[in-house]
Amino acid sequence: MDAKKYYNPHGEDILNEKIYGGSPTGFVDFNRSKYQWDSNIYDLMNANTWFPSEVNTSTEKKNFDQLTDNEQSIYKMTFAQLSFNDSAQEEYLSDFRRLTNNRLVKSVLSLQIMQEVNHSKSYAVLLDACGNSDEVFNLYKYDAALNRKNQKIADQFASYIEGGSADKMLLSAMASVNLEGIYFLLGFAYIYVLGDKVPGARDMIKFIARDELNTHLPLFANIFKTIQKENKIQTSTIDSAQQMIEDAVAIELEYGKYLLGQFPVMGITEALMEQTVYNYANDRLKKISLDPIFPESPTTYLQQLVTKHLQMNDVRSNFFESNVSNYAKSSIDLNDF
Ligand SMILES: [Fe+2]
Ligand SMILES: [Fe+2]
């Protein structure tokens, strides 16, 4: 390995480091940010730091045992899929980080990697308390639809991760916009629909959803927009990004409709699922400054559930009393590129 990767005294100044391409000097200086959104997101991610042990899982097994058979299946199939997302994201981020030139953006990605590992740990803690950890983590071996969704997500991650051009890096970033902004959402909604029946799972998902939606999604939306702005990205590449989110919508709805067909418990319809995923996809497109392309509906019940639980005040009042200044940072501008 070339030592310049670590120290390159004749490299470019930190304020000139682009996300794609270039030769950084090798210093991480949070006082000099080319973008500002990177250090804002870093601060918010830090302020949101949490540990699985903060969630009370002592009654999870008793609560789980009182669910109906279909509710238990929904619970297990949801965590089987969400836990894959975080495992895959950790590995993808480590690879995507290597494509990145700007050292501050790399630092934010390092913190994100740690948070994805924390999410993996939280699933293990929750499912251990529930008494079905081995069963849930092995479901991909027995359920073809779960296996198919995981495989398609992995395929999107793998498609452009070799890099080699700004266009490919942009499309690789798109895979992460899809992961943070699409592939988690019906799973989050299912657990919130179960809600008070499984408060341990609900509260764990509140913390995970806050990380994914309040910081990881804005991070990758900004990375996408910045790569696009800093390089002459071709129209055909933007078309490919649009195709990737259309694929993501299809992947999310295929698994959602499969679960609904197998375990119809909760007054969720296919139409409600479609409206929800379409609305989220349009929002993600707007976040990366592309035009919405899906039919738009009024905010759905499932979206309202997700938004309500993002307002974390009812998780643990003492926690927020002691972190009130940190929590207030949620309002900082993450989109100031
Ligand atoms: Fe995560
Ligand atoms: Fe994430």
Short mmCIF file of C-alpha atoms and ligand atoms in Angstrom, two decimals:
data_model
loop_
_atom_site.label_atom_id
_atom_site.label_comp_id
_atom_site.label_asym_id
_atom_site.label_seq_id
_atom_site.Cartn_x
_atom_site.Cartn_y
_atom_site.Cartn_z
CA MET A 1 0.00 0.00 0.00
CA ASP A 2 1.23 3.49 -0.88
CA ALA A 3 2.02 5.55 2.23
CA LYS A 4 0.33 8.51 0.51
CA LYS A 5 -2.97 6.90 1.39
CA TYR A 6 -2.21 7.79 5.01
CA TYR A 7 -0.06 10.91 4.70
CA ASN A 8 0.26 12.95 1.57
CA PRO A 9 1.82 16.33 2.44
CA HIS A 10 1.49 17.57 -1.15
CA GLY A 11 -2.14 16.48 -1.45
CA GLU A 12 -5.07 18.81 -1.87
CA ASP A 13 -6.33 21.08 0.90
CA ILE A 14 -9.22 19.69 2.93
CA LEU A 15 -11.54 22.41 1.57
CA ASN A 16 -10.88 21.15 -1.96
CA GLU A 17 -11.48 17.44 -1.29
CA LYS A 18 -14.33 16.18 -3.46
CA ILE A 19 -16.29 13.03 -2.67
CA TYR A 20 -15.19 11.32 -5.90
CA GLY A 21 -11.64 11.58 -7.19
CA GLY A 22 -8.64 13.47 -5.90
CA SER A 23 -5.77 13.06 -3.54
CA PRO A 24 -6.38 14.15 0.08
CA THR A 25 -3.55 15.20 2.36
CA GLY A 26 -4.78 12.80 5.01
CA PHE A 27 -6.09 14.92 7.88
CA VAL A 28 -9.53 14.88 9.46
CA ASP A 29 -10.27 18.47 10.50
CA PHE A 30 -13.83 18.98 11.69
CA ASN A 31 -13.20 22.73 11.89
CA ARG A 32 -12.78 22.97 8.14
CA SER A 33 -15.56 21.29 6.25
CA LYS A 34 -16.07 21.72 2.53
CA TYR A 35 -19.74 20.88 2.92
CA GLN A 36 -20.92 21.52 6.53
CA TRP A 37 -23.75 18.98 6.22
CA ASP A 38 -21.17 16.28 6.91
CA SER A 39 -20.16 17.65 10.28
CA ASN A 40 -23.80 18.55 11.14
CA ILE A 41 -24.87 14.97 10.46
CA TYR A 42 -21.90 13.65 12.43
CA ASP A 43 -22.94 15.75 15.46
CA LEU A 44 -26.54 14.60 15.23
CA MET A 45 -25.50 10.96 14.88
CA ASN A 46 -23.37 11.33 17.99
CA ALA A 47 -26.16 13.09 19.87
CA ASN A 48 -28.48 10.20 19.02
CA THR A 49 -26.11 7.57 20.43
CA TRP A 50 -28.04 4.82 22.22
CA PHE A 51 -27.44 1.32 23.49
CA PRO A 52 -29.69 -1.73 23.24
CA SER A 53 -29.59 -2.08 27.02
CA GLU A 54 -31.60 1.17 27.27
CA VAL A 55 -34.67 -0.66 25.95
CA ASN A 56 -36.63 -2.71 28.43
CA THR A 57 -36.92 -6.20 26.96
CA SER A 58 -37.69 -8.01 30.23
CA THR A 59 -41.29 -8.79 29.23
CA GLU A 60 -40.64 -9.44 25.54
CA LYS A 61 -41.08 -13.21 25.70
CA LYS A 62 -44.29 -12.98 27.73
CA ASN A 63 -45.66 -10.35 25.33
CA PHE A 64 -44.61 -12.28 22.24
CA ASP A 65 -46.31 -15.45 23.54
CA GLN A 66 -49.59 -13.54 23.79
CA LEU A 67 -49.56 -12.50 20.12
CA THR A 68 -51.74 -14.41 17.65
CA ASP A 69 -49.98 -16.93 15.39
CA ASN A 70 -50.09 -14.52 12.46
CA GLU A 71 -48.77 -11.65 14.57
CA GLN A 72 -45.91 -13.87 15.77
CA SER A 73 -45.08 -14.74 12.16
CA ILE A 74 -45.15 -11.06 11.13
CA TYR A 75 -42.85 -10.23 14.05
CA LYS A 76 -40.36 -12.95 13.15
CA MET A 77 -40.40 -12.32 9.39
CA THR A 78 -39.98 -8.58 9.94
CA PHE A 79 -36.96 -8.93 12.21
CA ALA A 80 -35.48 -11.62 9.96
CA GLN A 81 -35.49 -9.10 7.09
CA LEU A 82 -34.54 -5.94 9.00
CA SER A 83 -31.58 -7.69 10.63
CA PHE A 84 -30.31 -8.65 7.18
CA ASN A 85 -30.52 -5.01 6.06
CA ASP A 86 -28.21 -3.85 8.84
CA SER A 87 -25.74 -6.69 8.38
CA ALA A 88 -25.50 -5.98 4.66
CA GLN A 89 -25.31 -2.22 5.18
CA GLU A 90 -22.31 -2.53 7.51
CA GLU A 91 -20.39 -4.44 4.86
CA TYR A 92 -21.53 -2.20 1.99
CA LEU A 93 -20.51 0.94 3.90
CA SER A 94 -17.02 -0.41 4.48
CA ASP A 95 -16.69 -0.88 0.71
CA PHE A 96 -18.35 2.43 -0.23
CA ARG A 97 -16.04 4.25 2.17
CA ARG A 98 -13.07 3.10 0.08
CA LEU A 99 -14.53 4.85 -2.97
CA THR A 100 -14.70 8.12 -1.04
CA ASN A 101 -12.02 10.78 -1.25
CA ASN A 102 -13.22 13.46 1.19
CA ARG A 103 -11.85 12.57 4.62
CA LEU A 104 -14.66 14.16 6.65
CA VAL A 105 -17.31 12.28 4.70
CA LYS A 106 -15.27 9.13 5.35
CA SER A 107 -15.33 9.93 9.06
CA VAL A 108 -19.12 10.22 9.05
CA LEU A 109 -19.31 6.88 7.26
CA SER A 110 -17.11 5.37 9.98
CA LEU A 111 -19.63 6.45 12.60
CA GLN A 112 -22.48 5.12 10.49
CA ILE A 113 -20.75 1.74 10.28
CA MET A 114 -20.60 1.66 14.08
CA GLN A 115 -24.31 2.49 14.28
CA GLU A 116 -25.25 -0.31 11.88
CA VAL A 117 -23.32 -2.74 14.08
CA ASN A 118 -25.25 -1.36 17.05
CA HIS A 119 -28.47 -2.14 15.21
CA SER A 120 -27.31 -5.71 14.63
CA LYS A 121 -26.51 -6.01 18.31
CA SER A 122 -29.95 -4.67 19.23
CA TYR A 123 -31.72 -7.34 17.14
CA ALA A 124 -29.67 -10.01 18.91
CA VAL A 125 -30.54 -8.56 22.35
CA LEU A 126 -34.24 -8.30 21.52
CA LEU A 127 -34.59 -11.74 19.95
CA ASP A 128 -32.58 -13.35 22.73
CA ALA A 129 -35.04 -11.83 25.22
CA CYS A 130 -37.86 -13.12 23.03
CA GLY A 131 -36.35 -16.61 22.99
CA ASN A 132 -36.35 -17.07 19.21
CA SER A 133 -33.02 -15.64 18.07
CA ASP A 134 -31.73 -18.75 16.26
CA GLU A 135 -35.08 -19.34 14.60
CA VAL A 136 -35.41 -15.77 13.29
CA PHE A 137 -31.83 -15.41 12.10
CA ASN A 138 -32.18 -18.69 10.15
CA LEU A 139 -35.53 -17.95 8.49
CA TYR A 140 -33.86 -16.99 5.20
CA LYS A 141 -33.01 -20.67 4.75
CA TYR A 142 -36.65 -21.70 4.74
CA ASP A 143 -38.60 -18.77 3.31
CA ALA A 144 -38.18 -18.15 -0.41
CA ALA A 145 -39.70 -14.65 -0.37
CA LEU A 146 -37.40 -13.49 2.43
CA ASN A 147 -34.42 -15.00 0.66
CA ARG A 148 -35.44 -13.27 -2.58
CA LYS A 149 -35.74 -9.81 -0.98
CA ASN A 150 -32.35 -10.20 0.72
CA GLN A 151 -30.76 -11.37 -2.53
CA LYS A 152 -32.17 -8.45 -4.54
CA ILE A 153 -30.90 -5.95 -1.97
CA ALA A 154 -27.47 -7.61 -2.09
CA ASP A 155 -27.53 -7.45 -5.90
CA GLN A 156 -28.19 -3.68 -5.79
CA PHE A 157 -25.36 -3.21 -3.32
CA ALA A 158 -22.96 -5.23 -5.46
CA SER A 159 -23.86 -3.62 -8.80
CA TYR A 160 -21.69 -0.50 -8.65
CA ILE A 161 -19.53 -0.94 -5.56
CA GLU A 162 -16.40 -1.56 -7.64
CA GLY A 163 -16.50 2.15 -8.51
CA GLY A 164 -14.19 3.41 -11.23
CA SER A 165 -16.23 6.45 -12.25
CA ALA A 166 -18.30 9.18 -10.63
CA ASP A 167 -21.36 7.78 -12.40
CA LYS A 168 -20.87 4.35 -10.84
CA MET A 169 -20.27 5.85 -7.42
CA LEU A 170 -23.47 7.87 -7.75
CA LEU A 171 -25.44 4.71 -8.51
CA SER A 172 -23.77 2.93 -5.62
CA ALA A 173 -24.94 5.76 -3.34
CA MET A 174 -28.44 5.26 -4.75
CA ALA A 175 -28.44 1.69 -3.43
CA SER A 176 -27.96 3.12 0.05
CA VAL A 177 -30.70 5.74 -0.40
CA ASN A 178 -32.96 2.79 -1.20
CA LEU A 179 -31.82 0.80 1.81
CA GLU A 180 -32.19 3.61 4.33
CA GLY A 181 -35.28 5.10 2.74
CA ILE A 182 -37.32 2.21 1.30
CA TYR A 183 -36.36 -1.30 2.47
CA PHE A 184 -36.89 -0.67 6.20
CA LEU A 185 -40.17 1.14 6.02
CA LEU A 186 -42.88 -1.53 5.87
CA GLY A 187 -40.97 -3.46 8.54
CA PHE A 188 -40.96 -0.44 10.83
CA ALA A 189 -44.68 0.05 10.16
CA TYR A 190 -45.50 -3.59 11.00
CA ILE A 191 -43.82 -3.36 14.39
CA TYR A 192 -45.59 -0.06 15.11
CA VAL A 193 -48.92 -1.67 14.16
CA LEU A 194 -48.21 -4.36 16.79
CA GLY A 195 -47.24 -1.41 19.02
CA ASP A 196 -48.22 -1.75 22.67
CA LYS A 197 -48.44 -5.53 22.40
CA VAL A 198 -44.63 -5.71 22.06
CA PRO A 199 -43.23 -2.53 23.67
CA GLY A 200 -39.67 -3.90 23.67
CA ALA A 201 -39.66 -4.39 19.90
CA ARG A 202 -41.48 -1.09 19.37
CA ASP A 203 -39.00 0.91 21.42
CA MET A 204 -35.99 -0.78 19.81
CA ILE A 205 -37.39 0.06 16.38
CA LYS A 206 -37.94 3.67 17.45
CA PHE A 207 -34.22 4.05 18.07
CA ILE A 208 -33.23 2.25 14.87
CA ALA A 209 -35.71 4.23 12.75
CA ARG A 210 -34.42 7.50 14.18
CA ASP A 211 -30.90 6.60 13.06
CA GLU A 212 -31.93 5.43 9.59
CA LEU A 213 -34.38 8.21 8.75
CA ASN A 214 -32.99 11.24 10.59
CA THR A 215 -29.28 10.82 9.82
CA HIS A 216 -28.37 7.90 7.50
CA LEU A 217 -30.89 8.83 4.82
CA PRO A 218 -29.93 12.56 4.83
CA LEU A 219 -26.25 11.53 4.73
CA PHE A 220 -26.67 9.49 1.57
CA ALA A 221 -29.04 12.00 -0.01
CA ASN A 222 -26.32 14.64 0.45
CA ILE A 223 -23.63 12.29 -0.85
CA PHE A 224 -25.77 11.61 -3.93
CA LYS A 225 -26.44 15.31 -4.60
CA THR A 226 -22.81 16.23 -4.03
CA ILE A 227 -21.43 13.60 -6.40
CA GLN A 228 -23.96 14.77 -8.97
CA LYS A 229 -23.01 18.43 -8.53
CA GLU A 230 -19.24 17.90 -8.49
CA ASN A 231 -19.08 15.73 -11.60
CA LYS A 232 -20.56 15.81 -15.05
CA ILE A 233 -23.11 13.08 -14.39
CA GLN A 234 -24.77 11.81 -17.53
CA THR A 235 -28.52 11.87 -18.01
CA SER A 236 -28.48 8.13 -18.65
CA THR A 237 -26.99 7.64 -15.17
CA ILE A 238 -29.82 9.64 -13.59
CA ASP A 239 -32.23 7.45 -15.54
CA SER A 240 -30.49 4.41 -14.04
CA ALA A 241 -30.86 5.88 -10.53
CA GLN A 242 -34.56 6.32 -11.20
CA GLN A 243 -34.78 2.72 -12.36
CA MET A 244 -33.06 1.61 -9.13
CA ILE A 245 -35.72 3.23 -6.96
CA GLU A 246 -38.45 1.73 -9.15
CA ASP A 247 -36.82 -1.65 -8.52
CA ALA A 248 -36.64 -0.89 -4.79
CA VAL A 249 -40.35 -0.09 -4.68
CA ALA A 250 -41.12 -3.38 -6.43
CA ILE A 251 -38.85 -5.31 -4.02
CA GLU A 252 -40.42 -3.71 -0.94
CA LEU A 253 -43.97 -4.25 -2.16
CA GLU A 254 -43.33 -7.85 -3.23
CA TYR A 255 -42.24 -8.83 0.27
CA GLY A 256 -44.91 -6.68 1.91
CA LYS A 257 -47.69 -8.25 -0.15
CA TYR A 258 -46.29 -11.71 0.51
CA LEU A 259 -46.44 -11.14 4.28
CA LEU A 260 -49.92 -9.67 4.00
CA GLY A 261 -51.10 -12.68 2.00
CA GLN A 262 -49.58 -15.21 4.40
CA PHE A 263 -50.42 -13.50 7.69
CA PRO A 264 -53.38 -11.13 7.28
CA VAL A 265 -53.86 -9.76 10.77
CA MET A 266 -53.96 -6.06 11.00
CA GLY A 267 -56.28 -4.24 8.68
CA ILE A 268 -53.50 -3.48 6.24
CA THR A 269 -54.45 -3.65 2.59
CA GLU A 270 -52.37 -3.93 -0.55
CA ALA A 271 -53.59 -0.48 -1.59
CA LEU A 272 -52.44 1.02 1.72
CA MET A 273 -49.02 -0.59 1.28
CA GLU A 274 -48.69 0.70 -2.28
CA GLN A 275 -49.69 4.24 -1.33
CA THR A 276 -47.23 4.19 1.56
CA VAL A 277 -44.26 2.92 -0.42
CA TYR A 278 -45.02 5.22 -3.38
CA ASN A 279 -45.20 8.24 -1.07
CA TYR A 280 -41.89 7.32 0.55
CA ALA A 281 -40.25 6.78 -2.83
CA ASN A 282 -41.44 10.19 -4.05
CA ASP A 283 -40.07 11.78 -0.89
CA ARG A 284 -36.69 10.08 -1.41
CA LEU A 285 -36.57 11.31 -5.00
CA LYS A 286 -37.25 14.85 -3.81
CA LYS A 287 -34.51 14.49 -1.20
CA ILE A 288 -32.00 13.82 -3.99
CA SER A 289 -33.45 16.65 -6.11
CA LEU A 290 -35.14 14.38 -8.66
CA ASP A 291 -38.77 14.63 -9.71
CA PRO A 292 -41.31 12.32 -8.04
CA ILE A 293 -42.48 9.61 -10.45
CA PHE A 294 -44.98 7.55 -8.42
CA PRO A 295 -48.69 8.20 -7.85
CA GLU A 296 -48.96 10.51 -4.82
CA SER A 297 -51.56 9.93 -2.09
CA PRO A 298 -52.39 11.82 1.09
CA THR A 299 -50.13 10.78 3.98
CA THR A 300 -51.16 7.24 4.93
CA TYR A 301 -51.90 5.70 8.30
CA LEU A 302 -48.65 3.73 8.15
CA GLN A 303 -46.63 6.88 7.39
CA GLN A 304 -48.33 8.61 10.31
CA LEU A 305 -47.33 5.72 12.58
CA VAL A 306 -43.69 5.97 11.49
CA THR A 307 -43.65 9.76 11.90
CA LYS A 308 -45.35 9.59 15.29
CA HIS A 309 -42.73 7.17 16.58
CA LEU A 310 -39.92 9.35 15.26
CA GLN A 311 -41.06 11.84 17.86
CA MET A 312 -39.31 9.98 20.59
CA ASN A 313 -40.51 11.87 23.63
CA ASP A 314 -42.54 9.01 25.02
CA VAL A 315 -39.70 6.46 24.96
CA ARG A 316 -38.14 7.41 28.25
CA SER A 317 -38.65 10.87 29.64
CA ASN A 318 -35.59 10.74 31.91
CA PHE A 319 -33.39 9.90 28.97
CA PHE A 320 -34.55 12.99 27.17
CA GLU A 321 -34.39 15.23 30.19
CA SER A 322 -30.71 14.42 30.45
CA ASN A 323 -30.17 14.75 26.72
CA VAL A 324 -32.46 17.62 25.95
CA SER A 325 -29.79 19.77 24.35
CA ASN A 326 -28.68 16.90 22.16
CA TYR A 327 -32.22 16.09 21.16
CA ALA A 328 -32.80 19.70 20.17
CA LYS A 329 -30.11 19.26 17.54
CA SER A 330 -32.57 17.21 15.53
CA SER A 331 -33.74 20.49 14.10
CA ILE A 332 -30.37 21.51 12.65
CA ASP A 333 -30.24 21.86 8.93
CA LEU A 334 -28.93 18.66 7.36
CA ASN A 335 -29.63 19.78 3.88
CA ASP A 336 -27.53 22.85 3.53
CA PHE A 337 -25.40 21.72 0.64
FE FE B 1 -29.26 0.35 10.55
FE FE B 2 -28.61 2.88 8.34
#
